[in-house]
Amino acid sequence: MSLSTREHGGKQVRIEDGFWNGYTKLVRETVIPYQWDALNDKIPGAEPSFAIRNFRIASGLEEGEFGGLVFQDSDLAKWLEAVGYSLASHPDAELERIADDVIELIAKAQHENGYLNTYFTIKEPDKAWTNLHEAHELYCAGHMMEAAVAYYEATGKRKLLDVMCKFADHIDSVFGREAGKLRGYDGHQEIELALVKLHRVTGEERYLKLAQFFIDERGQQPNFFVEECKRRGGYNHWAKKELPIPTVEQLSYNQAHKPVREQETAIGHSVRAVYMYTAMADLARLTGDKELLAACRRLWDNTTKKQMYITGGIGSTHHGEAFTFDYDLPNDTVYAETCASIGLIFFARRMLQIEAKSEYADVLERALYNNVIGSMSLDGKRYFYVNPLEVWPKASEKNPGRHHVKAVRQKWFGCSCCPPNVARLLSSLNDYIYTAAAEDNTVYAHLFIGSEAKFDLAAGQVSLKQESRLPWEGYARFELTGVPGGAFSLALRIPSWCRGKAAMMINGSPAEYDAVDGYAVATRAWAQGDVVEWRPELAAELIAARPDIRANAGKAAIQRGPLVYCLEETDNGSPMASLSIVRTAKLDSRFDEGLCGGAVVIEADGCADDRASWPEDASYRPLAEEKAAEPVRLKAVPYYLWGNREEGEMTVWIRTAAQ
Amino acid sequence: MSLSTREHGGKQVRIEDGFWNGYTKLVRETVIPYQWDALNDKIPGAEPSFAIRNFRIASGLEEGEFGGLVFQDSDLAKWLEAVGYSLASHPDAELERIADDVIELIAKAQHENGYLNTYFTIKEPDKAWTNLHEAHELYCAGHMMEAAVAYYEATGKRKLLDVMCKFADHIDSVFGREAGKLRGYDGHQEIELALVKLHRVTGEERYLKLAQFFIDERGQQPNFFVEECKRRGGYNHWAKKELPIPTVEQLSYNQAHKPVREQETAIGHSVRAVYMYTAMADLARLTGDKELLAACRRLWDNTTKKQMYITGGIGSTHHGEAFTFDYDLPNDTVYAETCASIGLIFFARRMLQIEAKSEYADVLERALYNNVIGSMSLDGKRYFYVNPLEVWPKASEKNPGRHHVKAVRQKWFGCSCCPPNVARLLSSLNDYIYTAAAEDNTVYAHLFIGSEAKFDLAAGQVSLKQESRLPWEGYARFELTGVPGGAFSLALRIPSWCRGKAAMMINGSPAEYDAVDGYAVATRAWAQGDVVEWRPELAAELIAARPDIRANAGKAAIQRGPLVYCLEETDNGSPMASLSIVRTAKLDSRFDEGLCGGAVVIEADGCADDRASWPEDASYRPLAEEKAAEPVRLKAVPYYLWGNREEGEMTVWIRTAAQ
């Protein structure tokens, strides 16, 4: 519908919200310090990160071997990016000092020519750019560029930005279509979206062109990864030996099996996929490339309408942490990696910058309130990589096909992509609430999160204050604290979970609005102090999955507003599969102060299959011998809170019973 | 209840049965010749076996490299064993000539000291007995011993028997508790049960003692596999490199984590487990070892009552082709290997030799009529390794966690344990129908398969002729064609699937019987020509699984007599998960001449979830928007016939609907 001119919101939107303050505070006060300790190998009982140590060794400050995985640098980068966002909204001199010090360290590890990567510096100094497919050099570079941009925008300090521009210039000298340059691209997409950010803050066109080059080259024939593999003699970094050259199926893991514009369905490693889609959307917006935009829409549709869990999780298999195919969404052998949902949120945000359609924000909200915050323990110290919709702890332990599904959140992982990704998302959440279409004089509110914000429209500057009772109540209040002279529009998202009325009141009186692409648009010459109240109807309801999703046949999920609910063993007993919910059950919601700091719980009538009459030694018997199911009262809690009490079974999808 | 003196039935029972003649003929006329071609690498498009070629190379008749897996010899052994059984019931001069020739070849490959194994002879001549854990030497020896016994019993020819006795003597000189001997055992159990057979035909006590030694040593401390691994410097045959010494969990794969008498639950690789249980039952019977018998009963109970699929399949995960834990029986990621069900049948048969309890025969029948014969295509040329209870072909293709579940039977496999195992079981099926307790003057009929049989009881010789209408009708007729002077008992199994009456008629008049441990026992001084008719009520019924089996919650399976049924896409459409069966549905059975050579199909009322009203682009919507399910007519076919028509979805467990 419109292109947004809003490019950076960091300092223009400040969150002040009953639900989210807790999270932003947790990230600031616990997650960032905890992860700093982790990066410094100071968490007792957790696998060491080696991240800081690698930089010290690469800088010559310490002797030793490289530790961790080939992309270990990116953990520090993501932490630093989170620090940037955090400092933007909450200045903290001590944290800034720590960050400045570590930036000095990073700068020391940079080579004269701009190259920066501790793995190759320490371990294989003569092998730089010889294994793009597997070795994550451009990926790490991208994350450090994102950190540089965030830190520069927060503090105005250019040190890291200059380091990364120098590295970007070096990369630009190595990659390209010109003779003597490498016509290649990264094995794990990330640098494309990072170069777009670097272009934004520096205005340097070369960075945008380089991003476009990487996107355009991807999947072209002859295939770069195949040729590169031949040049390496087939040596595989992970297997530590020679392997056959990659097949088309293997190339699809990296979305390099065909040019990106020709890709029809989401395929391969899901984090790589959504990071790439994010950059594609950035480029489509900035270059007006219609073909690329069509690919973005097609891949958005496939991802979110055919391959997404109700929690906003993506990735149906742990083999390659990957998409499988349409409607294959097993709840128990699921992957639904935290990072993938975060990448989906990035993608959604970029699509919202292109066109304000509520479906993007609906998915963004779904992934945020369920898969993403559910990945972190209430204390911010433990994380799920995999976010299952059904857990049987004993199977996680004893059935190897489910070992990847953990019943309990884990401490900082050896491959710790998810925790710092959560930190950088939550600390920049202020950037996801609104977009402003300056030319169209429209402010869009995508998320209902209490906040103060300023926007520059063609008509002039608008400032507003949002108060929200979400996710517990369907109510948000917008007060215009500063208005320009002329008219402008306020566009409030009509959430997909709103089944009934979405009522707007302006200054206490019911107001009409135009519903445009899922937004309630009210246009007028607003006066300072005007108040818009927004009441999208929020009620608990049972959700069905389409029959093609085999895993959910005969089942329903409980959803209330943006929150998906689940049953936990601690409230409902075991085996969870013996429970069903009455199809026509009234869903009783009540706020439970005692549940994990307070949350709305939902109770409903259900049935429990007959267990008592089963003899100990029978697995099977005639159905006719079954006694009627017993009525029980089911208690559901928000999915994002699961696994914060006793370990036990959990399920999102519940069998339905006629009565 | 009683120990059977019946030790070999080969020539004493001859099958003549409407249902099974087709299978025994198929094995004789198609499977054995086809597998002979496979062993000789003559099946176009199939992976070469190398089995015969390996023997030629090992004998010095041909130059070349060893081909196939380390246990490739066992394929030839199993084929030869099947040939033995086949020749016993159907003499065939040409087949016998081929077998004699190949036995000559085998004999040529034997070393002077008795050692026989083509892998080690060709590839690692100095490494014999250095890797019991992984290299299958004793396993291959065991299979060749079984072949030798079968061939000797069929033909009276001692050549292979002598070869294998010489090898057994050599093994006996290598293994044992005496100083200088290896205190070890096989990584894949098999030789134990084979030595019992060798003892039976030769009367050589040393062979029985050697079997007992292997069983008794297993899992003792210090652990042999751990010590052996250390001696090998950790070198792993499969990984082709050094690996850490095995953990207790890894030892449980081979059931070597603790002494067999202390094992409480079925664990590890399921074929290894049931082959071992079979030998344990043999030894318990022959030695009167009560502790061993208690272990057999305990492991039987755990296997069949807590870890068995309704089809008689065992093994819940393809990781290690293994058991997982009680009630973990996923239908879609299942393993249920054909060989494991065959091993379970061996175990059941041995338990029946110890005590005539119908539960052993119930399981034997279940595995035979469902998992085992279902593994083979109607033409005998294609096989399932994995026998799933739920198949979504697209998931088998595109979800790596289900790649092991094939939607279509495969040609002879590279690791081709299953096809020759099916052949040797079906060609010796006559050996599974009866046992005779000579001292107790009782003939037990465990299976209702048309046959002529002779038994030697204390009272004298009995001969009888069974006619059966199973599996389609609950009717069998026994005519006593030869009787001794005194009284004896006929004990007919009361099948677990018989819910109502099991009526016995003797010479046309209703007869009373004693029900003892699941057998209808009629004792009298029988006259020649007496006819016993047996009508265990056979009706289609819905079966429920206990709630602990999460995968089957809210579902039912259709069973009719010994046959489990399934729904196939070709009859019922897709997605199969959208179908449910009415809990109280009348199950209409009719014989369908046109279905795969004729079979009873079952039709019943069901429902299909609303699909038409789903928009193309939605995965989820409020349950309240769902339209009522449509009534449909479901058509179920016997599970053993699945996958013989168009490729498509299949399910055994069907959701139940109230209406």
mmCIF file of N, CA, C and O in Angstrom, chain A residues 414-444:
data_model
loop_
_atom_site.group_PDB
_atom_site.id
_atom_site.type_symbol
_atom_site.label_atom_id
_atom_site.label_comp_id
_atom_site.label_asym_id
_atom_site.label_seq_id
_atom_site.Cartn_x
_atom_site.Cartn_y
_atom_site.Cartn_z
ATOM 1 N N GLY A 414 26.386 -24.579 23.555
ATOM 2 C CA GLY A 414 27.651 -24.498 22.815
ATOM 3 C C GLY A 414 27.436 -23.714 21.529
ATOM 4 O O GLY A 414 28.139 -22.756 21.241
ATOM 5 N N CYS A 415 26.452 -24.137 20.741
ATOM 6 C CA CYS A 415 26.038 -23.339 19.580
ATOM 7 C C CYS A 415 24.896 -22.468 20.068
ATOM 8 O O CYS A 415 23.753 -22.903 20.148
ATOM 9 N N SER A 416 25.229 -21.268 20.456
ATOM 10 C CA SER A 416 24.278 -20.483 21.243
ATOM 11 C C SER A 416 23.644 -19.363 20.443
ATOM 12 O O SER A 416 23.599 -18.236 20.872
ATOM 13 N N CYS A 417 23.165 -19.700 19.255
ATOM 14 C CA CYS A 417 22.591 -18.646 18.430
ATOM 15 C C CYS A 417 21.336 -18.056 19.065
ATOM 16 O O CYS A 417 21.102 -16.850 18.992
ATOM 17 N N CYS A 418 20.509 -18.893 19.700
ATOM 18 C CA CYS A 418 19.193 -18.414 20.110
ATOM 19 C C CYS A 418 19.208 -17.384 21.247
ATOM 20 O O CYS A 418 18.571 -16.338 21.108
ATOM 21 N N PRO A 419 19.892 -17.632 22.369
ATOM 22 C CA PRO A 419 19.776 -16.658 23.469
ATOM 23 C C PRO A 419 20.129 -15.220 23.072
ATOM 24 O O PRO A 419 19.341 -14.308 23.337
ATOM 25 N N PRO A 420 21.283 -14.978 22.412
ATOM 26 C CA PRO A 420 21.555 -13.583 22.053
ATOM 27 C C PRO A 420 20.592 -13.033 20.998
ATOM 28 O O PRO A 420 20.393 -11.819 20.927
ATOM 29 N N ASN A 421 20.015 -13.913 20.214
ATOM 30 C CA ASN A 421 19.032 -13.459 19.234
ATOM 31 C C ASN A 421 17.774 -12.959 19.943
ATOM 32 O O ASN A 421 17.179 -11.952 19.567
ATOM 33 N N VAL A 422 17.363 -13.682 20.988
ATOM 34 C CA VAL A 422 16.216 -13.236 21.787
ATOM 35 C C VAL A 422 16.533 -11.882 22.412
ATOM 36 O O VAL A 422 15.712 -10.958 22.384
ATOM 37 N N ALA A 423 17.746 -11.763 22.923
ATOM 38 C CA ALA A 423 18.135 -10.521 23.594
ATOM 39 C C ALA A 423 18.078 -9.340 22.627
ATOM 40 O O ALA A 423 17.558 -8.276 22.948
ATOM 41 N N ARG A 424 18.600 -9.527 21.414
ATOM 42 C CA ARG A 424 18.621 -8.376 20.493
ATOM 43 C C ARG A 424 17.224 -8.059 19.984
ATOM 44 O O ARG A 424 16.890 -6.898 19.749
ATOM 45 N N LEU A 425 16.371 -9.086 19.858
ATOM 46 C CA LEU A 425 14.998 -8.785 19.435
ATOM 47 C C LEU A 425 14.247 -8.027 20.530
ATOM 48 O O LEU A 425 13.641 -6.985 20.279
ATOM 49 N N LEU A 426 14.297 -8.553 21.736
ATOM 50 C CA LEU A 426 13.507 -7.937 22.811
ATOM 51 C C LEU A 426 14.013 -6.540 23.155
ATOM 52 O O LEU A 426 13.227 -5.663 23.507
ATOM 53 N N SER A 427 15.316 -6.346 23.034
ATOM 54 C CA SER A 427 15.827 -5.015 23.372
ATOM 55 C C SER A 427 15.578 -4.000 22.249
ATOM 56 O O SER A 427 15.775 -2.803 22.438
ATOM 57 N N SER A 428 15.120 -4.482 21.100
ATOM 58 C CA SER A 428 14.778 -3.550 20.012
ATOM 59 C C SER A 428 13.291 -3.623 19.679
ATOM 60 O O SER A 428 12.856 -3.231 18.597
ATOM 61 N N LEU A 429 12.527 -4.133 20.633
ATOM 62 C CA LEU A 429 11.101 -4.358 20.362
ATOM 63 C C LEU A 429 10.376 -3.052 20.034
ATOM 64 O O LEU A 429 9.394 -3.049 19.273
ATOM 65 N N ASN A 430 10.859 -1.952 20.590
ATOM 66 C CA ASN A 430 10.278 -0.636 20.297
ATOM 67 C C ASN A 430 10.253 -0.352 18.791
ATOM 68 O O ASN A 430 9.443 0.432 18.320
ATOM 69 N N ASP A 431 11.103 -1.045 18.075
ATOM 70 C CA ASP A 431 11.227 -0.811 16.642
ATOM 71 C C ASP A 431 10.171 -1.559 15.821
ATOM 72 O O ASP A 431 10.139 -1.436 14.595
ATOM 73 N N TYR A 432 9.359 -2.355 16.489
ATOM 74 C CA TYR A 432 8.417 -3.227 15.774
ATOM 75 C C TYR A 432 6.958 -2.814 15.944
ATOM 76 O O TYR A 432 6.069 -3.437 15.407
ATOM 77 N N ILE A 433 6.726 -1.775 16.734
ATOM 78 C CA ILE A 433 5.348 -1.439 17.115
ATOM 79 C C ILE A 433 4.626 -0.635 16.038
ATOM 80 O O ILE A 433 3.463 -0.892 15.734
ATOM 81 N N TYR A 434 5.337 0.297 15.451
ATOM 82 C CA TYR A 434 4.708 1.216 14.490
ATOM 83 C C TYR A 434 5.464 1.237 13.173
ATOM 84 O O TYR A 434 6.653 0.913 13.131
ATOM 85 N N THR A 435 4.784 1.664 12.116
ATOM 86 C CA THR A 435 5.492 2.257 10.985
ATOM 87 C C THR A 435 4.754 3.545 10.643
ATOM 88 O O THR A 435 3.554 3.671 10.924
ATOM 89 N N ALA A 436 5.488 4.455 10.074
ATOM 90 C CA ALA A 436 4.874 5.720 9.670
ATOM 91 C C ALA A 436 5.091 5.885 8.178
ATOM 92 O O ALA A 436 6.219 5.764 7.693
ATOM 93 N N ALA A 437 3.998 6.093 7.443
ATOM 94 C CA ALA A 437 4.101 6.353 6.015
ATOM 95 C C ALA A 437 4.057 7.866 5.847
ATOM 96 O O ALA A 437 2.988 8.483 5.880
ATOM 97 N N ALA A 438 5.212 8.460 5.691
ATOM 98 C CA ALA A 438 5.327 9.923 5.723
ATOM 99 C C ALA A 438 4.514 10.583 4.607
ATOM 100 O O ALA A 438 3.741 11.512 4.851
ATOM 101 N N GLU A 439 4.649 10.057 3.397
ATOM 102 C CA GLU A 439 3.958 10.658 2.238
ATOM 103 C C GLU A 439 2.449 10.578 2.405
ATOM 104 O O GLU A 439 1.713 11.473 2.023
ATOM 105 N N ASP A 440 2.018 9.447 2.967
ATOM 106 C CA ASP A 440 0.574 9.243 3.131
ATOM 107 C C ASP A 440 0.068 9.808 4.450
ATOM 108 O O ASP A 440 -1.118 9.654 4.768
ATOM 109 N N ASN A 441 0.946 10.442 5.177
ATOM 110 C CA ASN A 441 0.540 11.011 6.459
ATOM 111 C C ASN A 441 -0.211 10.007 7.335
ATOM 112 O O ASN A 441 -1.299 10.295 7.856
ATOM 113 N N THR A 442 0.364 8.840 7.449
ATOM 114 C CA THR A 442 -0.315 7.788 8.221
ATOM 115 C C THR A 442 0.650 7.160 9.224
ATOM 116 O O THR A 442 1.783 6.812 8.865
ATOM 117 N N VAL A 443 0.165 7.040 10.445
ATOM 118 C CA VAL A 443 0.903 6.283 11.459
ATOM 119 C C VAL A 443 0.180 4.954 11.666
ATOM 120 O O VAL A 443 -1.025 4.944 11.959
ATOM 121 N N TYR A 444 0.916 3.872 11.457
ATOM 122 C CA TYR A 444 0.348 2.543 11.661
ATOM 123 C C TYR A 444 0.756 2.013 13.026
ATOM 124 O O TYR A 444 1.948 2.030 13.362
#
